[in-house]
Tab-separated table of C-alpha atoms and ligand atoms in Angstrom:
chain	number	residue	atom	x	y	z
C	286	MET	CA	0.269	-0.357	-0.053
C	287	ILE	CA	2.895	2.557	0.645
C	288	ILE	CA	4.970	1.214	-2.091
C	289	VAL	CA	1.740	2.128	-4.547
C	290	LEU	CA	1.449	5.924	-2.724
C	291	ASN	CA	4.609	6.484	-3.131
C	292	LEU	CA	5.392	5.628	-6.670
C	293	TRP	CA	1.739	7.765	-7.290
C	294	LEU	CA	2.608	10.370	-5.709
C	295	ALA	CA	6.473	10.866	-7.489
C	296	SER	CA	4.413	9.983	-11.495
C	297	SER	CA	1.427	12.408	-9.626
C	298	ALA	CA	4.773	14.768	-8.828
C	299	ASN	CA	6.569	14.536	-12.225
C	300	THR	CA	3.259	15.334	-14.317
C	301	LYS	CA	1.411	17.590	-11.991
C	302	GLY	CA	4.200	19.289	-10.176
C	303	LYS	CA	4.466	19.063	-5.317
C	304	TRP	CA	2.721	21.802	-4.969
C	305	GLN	CA	-0.494	20.224	-6.655
C	306	ILE	CA	-0.008	16.717	-4.850
C	307	GLN	CA	-0.024	19.015	-1.257
C	308	GLY	CA	-2.658	21.433	-2.307
C	309	ARG	CA	-4.863	17.973	-2.699
C	310	PHE	CA	-4.359	17.175	1.350
C	311	GLU	CA	-3.798	20.598	2.474
C	312	TYR	CA	-7.792	20.260	3.116
C	313	VAL	CA	-7.081	18.197	6.432
C	314	LYS	CA	-5.709	20.978	7.712
C	315	HIS	CA	-9.285	22.382	8.767
C	316	PHE	CA	-10.612	19.613	10.928
C	317	GLU	CA	-7.234	21.599	13.711
C	318	GLN	CA	-10.238	22.736	16.159
C	319	VAL	CA	-8.984	26.102	17.413
C	320	ASP	CA	-8.449	26.457	21.629
C	321	ILE	CA	-7.379	29.886	21.938
C	322	LEU	CA	-7.403	30.485	25.515
C	323	LEU	CA	-9.742	33.120	26.934
C	324	PRO	CA	-7.326	36.998	25.503
C	325	ASN	CA	-6.549	39.278	28.813
C	326	THR	CA	-6.938	36.723	31.259
C	327	TRP	CA	-4.405	34.730	33.560
C	328	VAL	CA	-3.634	31.404	32.439
C	329	VAL	CA	-3.396	29.084	34.718
C	330	VAL	CA	-1.636	25.184	33.616
C	331	ARG	CA	-1.968	22.915	36.737
C	332	ILE	CA	-0.216	19.081	36.755
C	333	ASP	CA	-1.002	16.422	38.391
C	334	GLY	CA	1.371	12.467	38.308
C	335	ARG	CA	-0.734	10.164	37.025
C	336	GLY	CA	-1.173	7.163	39.251
C	337	PHE	CA	1.176	8.729	42.185
C	338	THR	CA	-0.560	6.339	44.493
C	339	LYS	CA	1.170	3.601	42.625
C	340	LEU	CA	4.351	5.369	42.864
C	341	CYS	CA	4.580	6.520	45.211
C	342	ALA	CA	3.978	3.133	47.021
C	343	LYS	CA	6.231	1.111	44.872
C	344	TYR	CA	9.499	3.594	45.194
C	345	ASN	CA	9.012	3.799	49.367
C	346	PHE	CA	7.813	7.121	49.491
C	347	GLU	CA	8.257	7.605	53.102
C	348	LYS	CA	4.642	8.331	54.920
C	349	PRO	CA	2.967	11.452	55.053
C	350	ASN	CA	5.485	13.397	53.248
C	351	ASP	CA	8.776	12.318	51.828
C	352	ARG	CA	11.018	15.098	51.219
C	353	ARG	CA	13.258	13.791	47.877
C	354	ALA	CA	9.480	13.270	46.856
C	355	LEU	CA	9.022	17.369	47.337
C	356	ASP	CA	12.567	18.704	46.650
C	357	LEU	CA	12.387	16.559	43.368
C	358	MET	CA	8.968	17.393	41.940
C	359	ASN	CA	10.543	22.045	43.186
C	360	ALA	CA	13.346	21.178	41.367
C	361	ALA	CA	11.442	20.022	37.858
C	362	ALA	CA	8.658	23.064	38.232
C	363	LYS	CA	11.810	25.297	38.718
C	364	ALA	CA	12.851	24.698	35.941
C	365	VAL	CA	9.984	24.582	34.145
C	366	VAL	CA	9.998	28.718	35.422
C	367	THR	CA	13.586	29.299	34.117
C	368	GLU	CA	13.126	27.921	30.810
C	369	LEU	CA	9.874	29.617	30.358
C	370	PRO	CA	10.001	33.703	30.824
C	371	ASP	CA	5.606	33.563	30.598
C	372	ILE	CA	5.349	32.448	33.653
C	373	THR	CA	4.432	34.690	36.127
C	374	ILE	CA	4.405	32.279	39.583
C	375	ALA	CA	3.748	28.518	40.301
C	376	TYR	CA	2.690	26.760	43.523
C	377	GLY	CA	3.074	23.621	43.852
C	378	VAL	CA	2.333	20.720	46.473
C	379	SER	CA	1.859	16.986	46.519
C	380	ASP	CA	2.381	15.588	43.033
C	381	GLU	CA	0.986	18.825	41.331
C	382	TYR	CA	1.867	21.404	40.417
C	383	SER	CA	0.122	25.081	38.922
C	384	PHE	CA	1.968	27.591	36.385
C	385	VAL	CA	0.174	30.982	35.902
C	386	PHE	CA	0.889	33.032	32.722
C	387	HIS	CA	0.480	36.760	32.718
C	388	LYS	CA	-3.022	38.224	30.873
C	389	THR	CA	-1.155	39.952	28.604
C	390	CYS	CA	1.158	36.187	27.668
C	391	ASN	CA	1.170	35.541	23.598
C	392	LEU	CA	2.943	32.305	23.837
C	393	PHE	CA	2.163	29.845	21.188
C	394	GLU	CA	-0.368	33.021	20.574
C	395	ARG	CA	-2.217	30.993	23.539
C	396	ARG	CA	-3.347	27.801	21.907
C	397	SER	CA	-4.263	25.441	24.802
C	398	SER	CA	-3.044	22.384	23.136
C	399	LYS	CA	0.500	24.139	22.790
C	400	ILE	CA	1.135	25.600	26.214
C	401	VAL	CA	-0.384	21.982	27.842
C	402	SER	CA	1.953	19.680	26.689
C	403	THR	CA	4.706	21.940	26.542
C	404	ILE	CA	4.183	22.300	30.464
C	405	VAL	CA	3.628	18.892	30.959
C	406	SER	CA	6.894	17.805	28.638
C	407	THR	CA	9.157	19.495	30.137
C	408	PHE	CA	8.133	18.896	33.844
C	409	THR	CA	7.888	15.510	32.987
C	410	ALA	CA	11.685	14.899	31.354
C	411	TYR	CA	13.134	16.700	34.011
C	412	TYR	CA	11.544	14.581	36.858
C	413	ILE	CA	12.983	11.981	35.073
C	414	PHE	CA	16.448	13.638	34.798
C	415	LEU	CA	16.535	15.066	38.031
C	416	TRP	CA	15.006	11.343	40.353
C	417	PRO	CA	18.636	10.311	40.034
C	418	THR	CA	19.702	13.567	41.747
C	419	TYR	CA	16.893	12.861	45.002
C	420	PHE	CA	16.735	9.304	44.732
C	421	GLN	CA	20.447	7.667	44.033
C	422	ASP	CA	19.827	4.545	46.032
C	423	GLN	CA	16.582	3.926	43.712
C	424	PRO	CA	16.607	4.117	40.029
C	425	LEU	CA	13.076	4.729	38.180
C	426	SER	CA	11.957	1.302	36.602
C	427	LEU	CA	9.396	1.300	34.055
C	428	PRO	CA	6.344	2.091	34.028
C	429	LEU	CA	8.257	6.148	34.253
C	430	PRO	CA	6.629	8.277	36.462
C	431	SER	CA	3.901	10.324	33.728
C	432	PHE	CA	1.878	13.370	34.427
C	433	ASP	CA	-1.669	14.727	33.101
C	434	GLY	CA	-2.068	18.843	32.101
C	435	ARG	CA	-4.987	21.191	31.903
C	436	ALA	CA	-4.840	25.069	31.675
C	437	VAL	CA	-8.419	27.392	32.677
C	438	CYS	CA	-9.118	31.242	31.843
C	439	TYR	CA	-8.486	33.067	35.216
C	440	PRO	CA	-11.139	36.568	34.022
C	441	SER	CA	-9.353	38.977	37.163
C	442	VAL	CA	-6.887	39.055	40.134
C	443	GLN	CA	-9.174	38.002	43.154
C	444	ASN	CA	-9.830	35.012	40.900
C	445	LEU	CA	-6.462	34.000	40.137
C	446	ARG	CA	-5.477	34.956	44.059
C	447	ASP	CA	-8.460	33.254	44.968
C	448	TYR	CA	-7.568	29.621	42.572
C	449	MET	CA	-4.531	29.946	44.659
C	450	SER	CA	-5.610	30.070	47.987
C	451	TRP	CA	-7.767	27.317	47.191
C	452	ARG	CA	-4.608	24.916	46.511
C	453	GLN	CA	-2.918	26.248	49.392
C	454	VAL	CA	-6.097	25.714	51.565
C	455	ASP	CA	-6.026	22.072	49.943
C	456	CYS	CA	-2.590	21.898	51.143
C	457	HIS	CA	-2.537	22.615	54.797
C	458	ILE	CA	-5.749	20.801	55.375
C	459	ASN	CA	-4.221	17.069	53.826
C	460	ASN	CA	-1.130	17.802	55.098
C	461	LEU	CA	-3.378	18.142	58.836
C	462	TYR	CA	-5.153	15.339	58.579
C	463	ASN	CA	-1.258	13.208	57.182
C	464	THR	CA	0.152	14.074	60.089
C	465	THR	CA	-2.249	13.106	62.133
C	466	PHE	CA	-3.351	9.704	61.323
C	467	TRP	CA	0.149	8.668	60.146
C	468	SER	CA	1.431	9.469	63.844
C	469	LEU	CA	-1.438	7.938	65.545
C	470	VAL	CA	-0.554	4.927	62.819
C	471	GLN	CA	2.901	4.820	63.216
C	472	LEU	CA	4.144	5.648	66.755
C	473	GLY	CA	0.272	5.350	68.874
C	474	GLY	CA	-0.400	2.348	66.858
C	475	MET	CA	-3.361	1.984	65.540
C	476	ASP	CA	-4.153	0.302	62.301
C	477	ALA	CA	-5.681	2.341	59.252
C	478	LYS	CA	-9.587	1.625	60.197
C	479	GLU	CA	-8.924	3.341	64.381
C	480	ALA	CA	-7.240	6.026	63.031
C	481	GLU	CA	-9.996	7.206	60.794
C	482	ASN	CA	-12.497	6.173	62.904
C	483	LEU	CA	-10.325	8.521	65.651
C	484	LEU	CA	-10.333	11.845	63.354
C	485	LYS	CA	-13.806	11.325	61.727
C	486	GLY	CA	-15.488	14.370	61.688
C	487	THR	CA	-12.963	16.349	64.103
C	488	LEU	CA	-12.268	19.998	63.296
C	489	ALA	CA	-8.439	20.891	62.914
C	490	ALA	CA	-7.828	22.518	66.484
C	491	ASP	CA	-8.690	18.967	67.145
C	492	LYS	CA	-5.954	17.711	65.411
C	493	ASN	CA	-3.661	19.972	66.488
C	494	GLU	CA	-5.145	18.786	70.429
C	495	ILE	CA	-4.476	14.671	69.598
C	496	LEU	CA	-1.108	15.600	68.093
C	497	PHE	CA	0.297	17.677	70.631
C	498	SER	CA	-1.987	15.897	74.187
C	499	LYS	CA	-0.824	12.297	72.047
C	500	PHE	CA	2.631	12.553	70.633
C	501	GLN	CA	4.394	16.314	71.962
C	502	ILE	CA	3.954	17.677	68.167
C	503	ASN	CA	3.809	21.082	67.588
C	504	TYR	CA	2.381	21.665	64.345
C	505	ASN	CA	3.334	25.477	64.206
C	506	ASN	CA	6.958	23.996	64.434
C	507	GLU	CA	6.579	21.216	61.080
C	508	PRO	CA	8.489	22.551	58.393
C	509	GLU	CA	6.915	25.237	56.243
C	510	ILE	CA	7.925	23.057	52.714
C	511	LEU	CA	4.695	20.599	54.053
C	512	LYS	CA	2.619	23.352	56.205
C	513	LYS	CA	2.261	25.715	52.271
C	514	GLY	CA	3.652	24.074	50.339
C	515	SER	CA	6.466	25.901	48.092
C	516	VAL	CA	6.013	29.019	45.627
C	517	ILE	CA	8.750	29.442	42.980
C	518	TYR	CA	8.793	33.202	40.935
C	519	ARG	CA	10.807	35.889	40.193
C	520	ASP	CA	12.677	38.071	42.053
C	521	TYR	CA	13.887	42.057	41.793
C	522	GLU	CA	14.660	43.412	44.878
C	523	LEU	CA	12.308	43.370	48.467
C	524	VAL	CA	9.603	46.380	48.091
C	525	GLU	CA	8.677	47.400	51.803
C	526	PRO	CA	5.034	46.624	50.575
C	527	ASP	CA	2.554	49.429	49.640
C	528	SER	CA	-0.248	50.789	51.553
C	529	HIS	CA	-3.335	50.749	48.784
C	530	ASP	CA	-4.561	46.975	47.770
C	531	VAL	CA	-1.822	46.360	45.152
C	532	ALA	CA	-3.830	43.843	43.668
C	533	LYS	CA	-7.157	45.575	43.140
C	534	GLU	CA	-4.543	49.054	41.718
C	535	ALA	CA	-2.640	46.510	39.675
C	536	ASP	CA	-5.906	45.131	37.396
C	537	GLU	CA	-9.174	46.531	38.218
C	538	LEU	CA	-8.664	49.669	37.539
C	539	ALA	CA	-7.288	49.831	34.570
C	540	GLU	CA	-6.776	48.048	31.101
C	541	PRO	CA	-2.973	46.411	30.412
C	542	VAL	CA	-1.428	49.096	27.385
C	543	PRO	CA	-0.147	47.001	24.378
C	544	GLN	CA	3.657	46.775	24.621
C	545	SER	CA	6.152	47.727	22.285
C	546	LYS	CA	8.427	45.211	20.282
C	547	THR	CA	11.224	46.711	21.558
C	548	GLN	CA	9.510	46.894	25.264
C	549	HIS	CA	7.598	43.218	25.023
C	550	GLU	CA	12.056	41.904	23.903
C	551	SER	CA	13.154	43.770	26.644
C	552	ASP	CA	11.126	43.127	29.637
C	553	ARG	CA	11.836	39.145	28.435
C	554	LYS	CA	15.235	40.040	28.818
C	555	ARG	CA	14.644	41.490	32.208
C	556	ARG	CA	12.534	37.873	33.583
C	557	THR	CA	15.094	35.145	31.428
C	558	LYS	CA	18.241	36.842	33.724
C	559	ALA	CA	16.272	37.621	36.906
C	560	ARG	CA	16.927	34.862	39.911
C	561	VAL	CA	14.348	32.317	39.857
C	562	LEU	CA	13.182	31.262	43.710
C	563	VAL	CA	11.530	28.631	45.140
C	564	ASP	CA	10.450	29.796	49.063
C	565	HIS	CA	7.426	28.905	51.532
C	566	LEU	CA	5.277	31.311	52.134
C	567	ASP	CA	1.639	32.121	52.928
C	568	ILE	CA	0.285	33.102	49.429
C	569	ILE	CA	-3.135	33.549	50.598
C	570	LYS	CA	-2.722	37.129	53.164
C	571	ASP	CA	-1.937	40.043	50.975
C	572	ASP	CA	0.866	40.603	51.548
C	573	PHE	CA	3.770	38.771	49.991
C	574	TRP	CA	1.622	39.650	46.400
C	575	GLN	CA	2.575	43.247	48.088
C	576	ARG	CA	6.112	43.035	48.817
C	577	ARG	CA	6.261	41.426	44.700
C	578	PRO	CA	3.972	44.092	43.175
C	579	TRP	CA	4.983	43.287	39.726
C	580	LEU	CA	3.145	39.888	40.255
C	581	LEU	CA	0.180	40.665	39.216
C	582	SER	CA	0.861	43.959	37.631
C	583	ASN	CA	-1.430	45.074	34.907
C	584	LYS	CA	1.344	46.971	33.059
C	585	PRO	CA	3.888	43.623	32.475
C	586	GLY	CA	6.636	45.849	32.695
C	587	LYS	CA	6.491	46.891	35.760
C	588	ILE	CA	9.362	44.976	36.562
C	589	PRO	CA	11.583	46.445	39.009
C	590	LYS	CA	15.335	47.431	37.436
C	591	GLN	CA	17.975	44.729	38.199
C	592	THR	CA	19.632	46.558	41.288
V	865	GTP	N1	4.208	8.355	50.715
V	865	GTP	C1	4.074	9.489	50.364
V	865	GTP	N2	2.900	9.397	49.636
V	865	GTP	C2	3.128	10.875	48.191
V	865	GTP	C3	3.474	11.880	48.442
V	865	GTP	N3	3.847	12.792	47.500
V	865	GTP	C4	2.107	12.315	46.856
V	865	GTP	N4	1.531	11.628	47.798
V	865	GTP	C5	0.287	10.904	46.764
V	865	GTP	O1	0.004	10.650	46.110
V	865	GTP	C6	-1.866	10.879	45.431
V	865	GTP	C7	-1.426	12.114	44.675
V	865	GTP	O2	-3.280	12.382	44.886
V	865	GTP	P1	-3.462	11.999	44.386
V	865	GTP	O3	-3.023	13.771	43.048
V	865	GTP	O4	-4.728	12.529	44.148
V	865	GTP	O5	-3.920	10.422	43.341
V	865	GTP	P2	-3.140	9.180	42.310
V	865	GTP	O6	-2.640	8.267	42.353
V	865	GTP	O7	-2.108	10.031	41.299
V	865	GTP	O8	-4.129	9.367	41.055
V	865	GTP	P3	-4.230	10.322	39.147
V	865	GTP	O9	-4.321	12.141	39.569
V	865	GTP	O10	-6.079	10.264	39.428
V	865	GTP	O11	-4.057	9.764	38.379
V	865	GTP	C8	-2.114	10.980	46.398
V	865	GTP	O12	-2.048	9.672	46.973
V	865	GTP	C9	-0.481	10.893	48.052
V	865	GTP	O13	-0.662	10.442	49.289
V	865	GTP	C10	4.588	12.150	49.386
V	865	GTP	O14	5.350	12.348	49.806
V	865	GTP	N5	4.956	10.852	50.426
V	866	MG	MG1	-2.325	11.959	40.877
V	867	MG	MG1	-2.617	14.846	43.061
């Protein structure tokens, strides 16, 4: 079949010219769906490990948190942020990471499938490449780790901040539950069912109390990376928090002014040169955003000059 087609192509090419053959097949392009992300909205690409419950068991990840696994996730995400200067900020917990693109970003003409697949494949490639650095004594075997991804558009800074807050609240709730659950099992000698029953219906204060009274664990003293997750962003210089609400000022008042090509290029260069930091901070309160006004600035060019 392939030989027949090749022969036909060769003979047709001789008689009609290559461009005519191309023209005959080109109509298939129209089957491609338009998947442009809504303009002027903040784009969040969230990736999540596929079947990580099994993967964690296979490689004996420590319960409830394995520092090597978290450090590997952060290293892969930092590499993604470094490679893609269009990313404003990223937030990660457990086997997931959210990457935020500025509302004015025009990467791949905002084509969803190109943006998502680039993030997922770059992240996965780094995750596998860096694995031996964090799991020296446990070589990877098939099936290899993989991730899925999706893009969601958020129209306002408030929506975006609520999204980020949602992920960080999730981190806090899950970590407090898991820390208490595994303390009851590993330190308290309960089986999984007993621990689950004891925790049914408990509030955060009850879990804090169980941890402290039974195991002398003060949850507040747990490592920040576990309580808050990880945030990755470009750092220019720390500024004193403004007295006004930067998030509101940044977005709701004025529409972004289109940048000139040279301005766009010089901002891109500055972003490429900036330090990429991994930190474990509260991103729910205003303080984090007020100290770093360039993250949510309505004008992408409002990047402080490097000092
Ligand atoms: N032991 C251990 N497990 C972890 C750690 N980080 C993540 N996990 C596990 O990874 C899983 C992540 O949850 P999900 O993403 O909802 O589940 P999943 O198994 O990956 O399933 P899909 O995402 O639907 O493919 C949970 O079961 C976590 O317990 C870790 O540091 N230690
Ligand atoms: Mg998962
Ligand atoms: Mg997950």
